[in-house]
Amino acid sequence: MLRTAFDKLFFIQRTNRLFYLAKQGTYLSLFLIPQIETRFAPIDNDMRFLKIVTVLFLISTQIYSAQTLLTPYLNVKTEPTKKTTVTTNAFGITLKKNWSKNNEIENNMSYTKTNINQESNAYSFKNDSEYSSIENRLAYSRKVNDHFQLRAKVITAFNYDEKASWNDFLLLGGILIDYKINPHHSLSGGILRSTALGTPKILPSFTYHFQANDKLKAAIGFPESQISYSNNSRNVFFWNHSYEGNQFNTNNETGTFTFSQINSSLNYERQIDERWKANFKCGYSFQKDYKSTSSLDNSISLPIKDGYLLAIGLKYKL
């Protein structure tokens, strides 16, 4: 009887997509809520608020229709140099929905851990430094007409080294305008509050888009440029050049830890089947600036050398 019940349950979750999503949401909530409670131990009074936010997010991911795309993902990146290895692990989930023909909303919630490992405390930092980030990106786009599109995004994040508190909160985002000149050429521009250069700053954003055909596309600008080529529906090859940075509050006398660098990489993205997608990246990172600053503006820099980077990522379309 028990086996029959499990067989029926398995059949339901294979044939009923809502049931399957509810099951995945339950698993995610069982993992996230204890993690958030542990990370936010110093602010126990806000536990109820954090649980409500988490549950509301999980409920929103269960709203499924033909216009909704739900994609969990996992990325691993390593940057080894002569005396230091920087490793970044990230996982998250993206919800993308077309509310109407001209309106689209996308929400991405992620957790990232960055580990800086040195040989014999080479740069006067503790040998094994870990920095974490809990981030939510909400993006909205509206097509005004055949030529203009408006885009806005709000990024909220908690960046910390040991335990998070409200002092670690960052509010970022931006507003962009896209202008389509013709089917092959378009322009994008706007302003961002971003950590691409390390500390949060107001930065300009501009991109020139060129689409030669269905296979070859290019987007050249700041803070990111990309040229991609697809030889068929399963393979995409692209070069990416981007500015990367972030800021973390620390729980010791140093105050804040910031880093910035420029990444230039070759990427290969493979559509394994209708649900699984894999990404492989190899490249070079340079102009690295890693430093810790105290409340008295005393800073210690890590003279980390330029070096290559390797990364792999997986996505699963629910």
XYZ file of C-alpha atoms in Angstrom:
318
model
C 0.000 0.000 0.000
C 2.806 2.391 0.910
C 4.582 1.659 -2.361
C 1.362 2.315 -4.297
C 0.948 5.647 -2.534
C 4.499 6.684 -3.435
C 3.935 5.600 -7.031
C 0.829 7.791 -7.222
C 2.682 10.708 -5.648
C 5.530 10.313 -8.122
C 3.048 10.198 -11.002
C 1.338 13.384 -9.824
C 4.559 15.337 -9.479
C 5.697 14.203 -12.919
C 2.416 15.186 -14.602
C 1.319 18.191 -12.511
C 3.724 21.100 -12.907
C 2.209 23.154 -10.084
C 2.746 20.289 -7.686
C 6.336 19.981 -8.843
C 7.005 23.694 -8.337
C 5.402 23.620 -4.901
C 7.679 20.748 -3.940
C 10.758 22.636 -5.149
C 9.645 25.739 -3.260
C 9.246 23.712 -0.087
C 12.763 22.338 -0.424
C 14.103 25.848 -1.009
C 12.303 27.267 2.013
C 13.588 24.468 4.243
C 17.109 25.447 3.226
C 16.876 29.240 3.062
C 15.049 30.078 6.279
C 17.487 28.261 8.624
C 20.400 29.765 6.691
C 19.003 33.281 7.022
C 18.305 32.762 10.720
C 21.915 31.674 11.227
C 23.404 34.497 9.177
C 21.245 37.151 10.811
C 21.672 35.901 14.390
C 22.526 39.385 15.733
C 19.113 40.754 14.691
C 16.708 38.218 16.187
C 13.964 40.845 16.423
C 13.766 40.926 12.641
C 13.463 37.170 12.170
C 9.720 37.327 11.596
C 10.155 39.977 8.920
C 12.839 37.934 7.136
C 10.693 34.800 7.225
C 7.738 36.688 5.748
C 9.896 38.094 2.930
C 11.286 34.643 2.175
C 7.875 32.982 2.166
C 6.409 35.715 -0.059
C 9.235 35.190 -2.518
C 8.644 31.437 -2.527
C 4.922 31.932 -3.086
C 5.629 34.267 -5.991
C 7.757 31.599 -7.664
C 4.770 29.264 -7.710
C 2.763 31.586 -9.995
C 3.206 29.672 -13.198
C 1.844 30.305 -16.663
C 3.000 29.898 -20.224
C 4.692 33.309 -19.993
C 6.710 32.481 -16.869
C 10.259 31.139 -16.806
C 11.744 29.784 -13.567
C 15.458 28.958 -13.669
C 17.693 27.785 -10.795
C 21.425 28.079 -11.464
C 24.850 27.299 -9.979
C 28.186 28.964 -10.843
C 31.729 28.179 -9.684
C 34.723 30.405 -10.515
C 38.403 30.230 -9.541
C 41.182 32.783 -10.061
C 44.571 31.336 -9.075
C 47.661 33.560 -8.955
C 51.195 33.118 -7.620
C 50.384 33.583 -3.902
C 46.598 33.882 -3.761
C 43.574 31.957 -5.025
C 40.167 33.634 -5.202
C 37.210 31.241 -5.449
C 33.605 32.324 -5.945
C 30.584 30.022 -5.582
C 27.091 31.259 -6.367
C 23.634 29.756 -6.583
C 20.266 31.335 -7.088
C 16.930 31.284 -8.843
C 15.543 33.561 -11.562
C 11.855 34.243 -12.187
C 10.999 35.902 -15.504
C 7.462 36.790 -16.514
C 5.838 38.643 -19.412
C 2.885 40.429 -17.828
C 1.722 41.664 -21.215
C 3.029 42.209 -24.714
C 4.989 45.301 -23.677
C 5.797 44.608 -20.017
C 8.307 42.172 -18.573
C 9.508 41.619 -15.024
C 12.443 39.552 -13.802
C 13.502 38.709 -10.248
C 16.760 37.045 -9.316
C 17.610 35.939 -5.768
C 21.121 34.627 -5.126
C 23.694 33.701 -2.505
C 27.396 34.156 -3.278
C 30.445 33.194 -1.234
C 33.928 34.503 -2.098
C 36.987 32.858 -0.550
C 40.444 34.472 -0.640
C 43.136 31.965 0.245
C 46.754 33.081 0.684
C 50.013 31.212 1.050
C 51.477 31.768 4.542
C 49.584 35.017 5.126
C 51.384 36.621 2.209
C 49.616 39.983 2.407
C 49.055 40.504 6.169
C 45.468 39.264 5.960
C 44.182 36.172 7.652
C 45.059 33.186 5.491
C 41.499 32.164 4.700
C 39.070 35.088 4.253
C 35.418 34.468 3.379
C 32.906 37.053 2.216
C 29.221 36.389 1.574
C 26.455 38.181 -0.265
C 22.681 37.675 -0.214
C 21.255 39.598 -3.141
C 17.921 40.215 -4.831
C 17.676 41.833 -8.281
C 14.313 43.096 -9.489
C 14.210 44.317 -13.100
C 11.321 45.781 -15.066
C 11.179 46.652 -18.758
C 8.465 48.382 -20.763
C 8.318 48.710 -24.527
C 7.010 52.200 -25.229
C 6.860 51.860 -29.011
C 8.751 50.236 -31.856
C 11.832 52.349 -31.116
C 11.927 53.066 -27.370
C 12.110 50.797 -24.349
C 12.481 51.754 -20.680
C 14.308 49.541 -18.185
C 14.659 49.884 -14.421
C 16.268 47.657 -11.809
C 16.518 47.660 -8.034
C 19.235 45.611 -6.318
C 19.161 44.958 -2.579
C 22.047 43.105 -0.963
C 23.592 42.131 2.351
C 27.396 41.872 1.977
C 29.283 40.628 5.040
C 32.222 38.504 6.206
C 30.949 36.569 9.246
C 27.436 37.506 10.362
C 25.094 39.860 8.588
C 23.437 42.896 10.124
C 21.458 45.816 8.749
C 24.732 47.775 8.555
C 25.684 45.460 5.679
C 22.711 46.520 3.573
C 23.350 47.955 0.096
C 20.827 49.540 -2.250
C 21.850 49.615 -5.916
C 20.086 49.827 -9.258
C 19.619 52.011 -12.291
C 17.441 53.392 -15.067
C 18.166 52.745 -18.750
C 16.645 53.773 -22.082
C 16.956 51.628 -25.219
C 16.599 53.184 -28.647
C 16.253 50.949 -31.721
C 17.617 52.708 -34.788
C 16.813 49.865 -37.190
C 16.698 46.047 -37.046
C 20.516 45.881 -36.917
C 21.533 48.854 -34.756
C 20.406 50.129 -31.357
C 21.680 52.218 -28.455
C 21.275 51.963 -24.667
C 22.121 54.532 -22.025
C 21.364 55.525 -18.468
C 22.700 55.858 -14.954
C 23.544 53.176 -12.395
C 24.361 53.008 -8.724
C 26.824 50.170 -8.910
C 29.846 48.524 -7.240
C 31.473 47.720 -10.591
C 34.473 49.866 -9.585
C 34.554 48.681 -5.961
C 32.697 51.101 -3.723
C 29.073 52.038 -4.542
C 29.096 54.904 -7.030
C 26.834 56.656 -9.506
C 28.107 55.559 -12.919
C 27.059 56.134 -16.514
C 25.995 53.184 -18.631
C 26.105 53.142 -22.423
C 26.022 50.351 -25.009
C 25.980 50.123 -28.777
C 24.178 47.022 -30.053
C 24.810 45.535 -33.467
C 23.115 42.434 -34.882
C 24.601 41.292 -38.159
C 22.218 38.334 -38.448
C 20.579 35.672 -36.306
C 23.985 34.173 -35.492
C 26.297 37.141 -34.876
C 25.584 39.860 -32.294
C 27.651 42.501 -30.498
C 27.122 44.865 -27.567
C 29.988 47.301 -26.941
C 29.959 49.706 -24.015
C 30.444 50.270 -20.288
C 30.447 48.540 -17.837
C 30.152 45.445 -20.035
C 30.784 44.441 -23.637
C 30.006 41.200 -25.431
C 30.316 39.652 -28.885
C 28.450 36.378 -29.474
C 28.158 33.839 -32.259
C 25.753 30.905 -32.454
C 26.321 28.229 -35.081
C 23.080 26.431 -34.200
C 20.261 26.404 -31.639
C 22.374 24.547 -29.038
C 25.731 26.328 -29.113
C 26.663 29.908 -28.291
C 30.252 31.192 -28.274
C 30.910 34.653 -26.897
C 33.600 37.008 -25.689
C 32.810 39.075 -22.597
C 34.642 42.092 -21.177
C 33.325 43.507 -17.912
C 34.144 45.534 -14.811
C 33.529 43.578 -11.604
C 33.606 44.791 -8.012
C 31.901 44.711 -4.639
C 32.072 46.043 -1.088
C 31.694 44.111 2.174
C 31.412 45.291 5.754
C 33.694 43.423 8.139
C 33.230 42.520 11.786
C 36.673 43.660 12.864
C 38.641 46.870 13.033
C 39.146 47.090 9.274
C 35.653 48.442 8.580
C 35.138 47.570 4.909
C 36.671 45.306 2.305
C 36.408 46.287 -1.371
C 37.643 44.736 -4.582
C 37.514 45.641 -8.242
C 38.961 44.142 -11.410
C 38.438 43.813 -15.139
C 37.524 40.417 -16.584
C 37.976 39.435 -20.214
C 36.869 35.916 -21.083
C 35.854 33.475 -23.778
C 32.624 31.602 -23.038
C 30.886 28.567 -24.438
C 27.224 27.926 -23.613
C 25.679 24.581 -24.465
C 21.961 23.785 -24.482
C 22.167 20.160 -23.350
C 18.444 19.538 -23.710
C 15.236 21.563 -23.380
C 15.854 22.052 -19.644
C 19.601 21.857 -18.926
C 22.144 24.471 -20.009
C 25.889 24.510 -19.242
C 28.377 27.373 -19.442
C 32.177 27.185 -19.573
C 34.417 30.219 -19.181
C 38.148 30.848 -19.423
C 39.815 34.218 -19.472
C 42.051 36.754 -17.786
C 41.434 39.208 -14.941
C 43.579 42.315 -14.523
C 43.803 45.732 -12.835
C 42.919 44.031 -9.563
C 42.418 46.258 -6.542
C 41.735 44.403 -3.276
C 41.918 46.463 -0.096
C 40.602 46.735 3.440
C 39.819 50.142 4.946
C 39.282 51.024 8.595
C 36.952 53.623 10.019
C 40.018 55.902 10.282
C 40.612 55.599 6.517
C 43.675 53.442 7.060
C 43.835 50.897 4.262
C 45.753 47.693 3.555
C 46.048 46.619 -0.059
C 46.548 43.113 -1.346
C 48.930 43.266 -4.308
C 47.206 40.349 -6.012
C 48.721 39.698 -9.407
C 46.800 39.586 -12.645
C 45.953 36.045 -13.710
C 43.652 33.704 -15.550
C 40.166 32.705 -14.477
C 38.160 29.529 -14.988
C 34.435 29.096 -14.391
C 31.620 26.639 -14.972
C 27.890 27.116 -14.578
C 24.688 25.113 -14.791
C 21.091 26.245 -15.362
C 17.889 24.235 -15.170
C 14.657 25.464 -16.703
C 11.632 24.390 -14.662
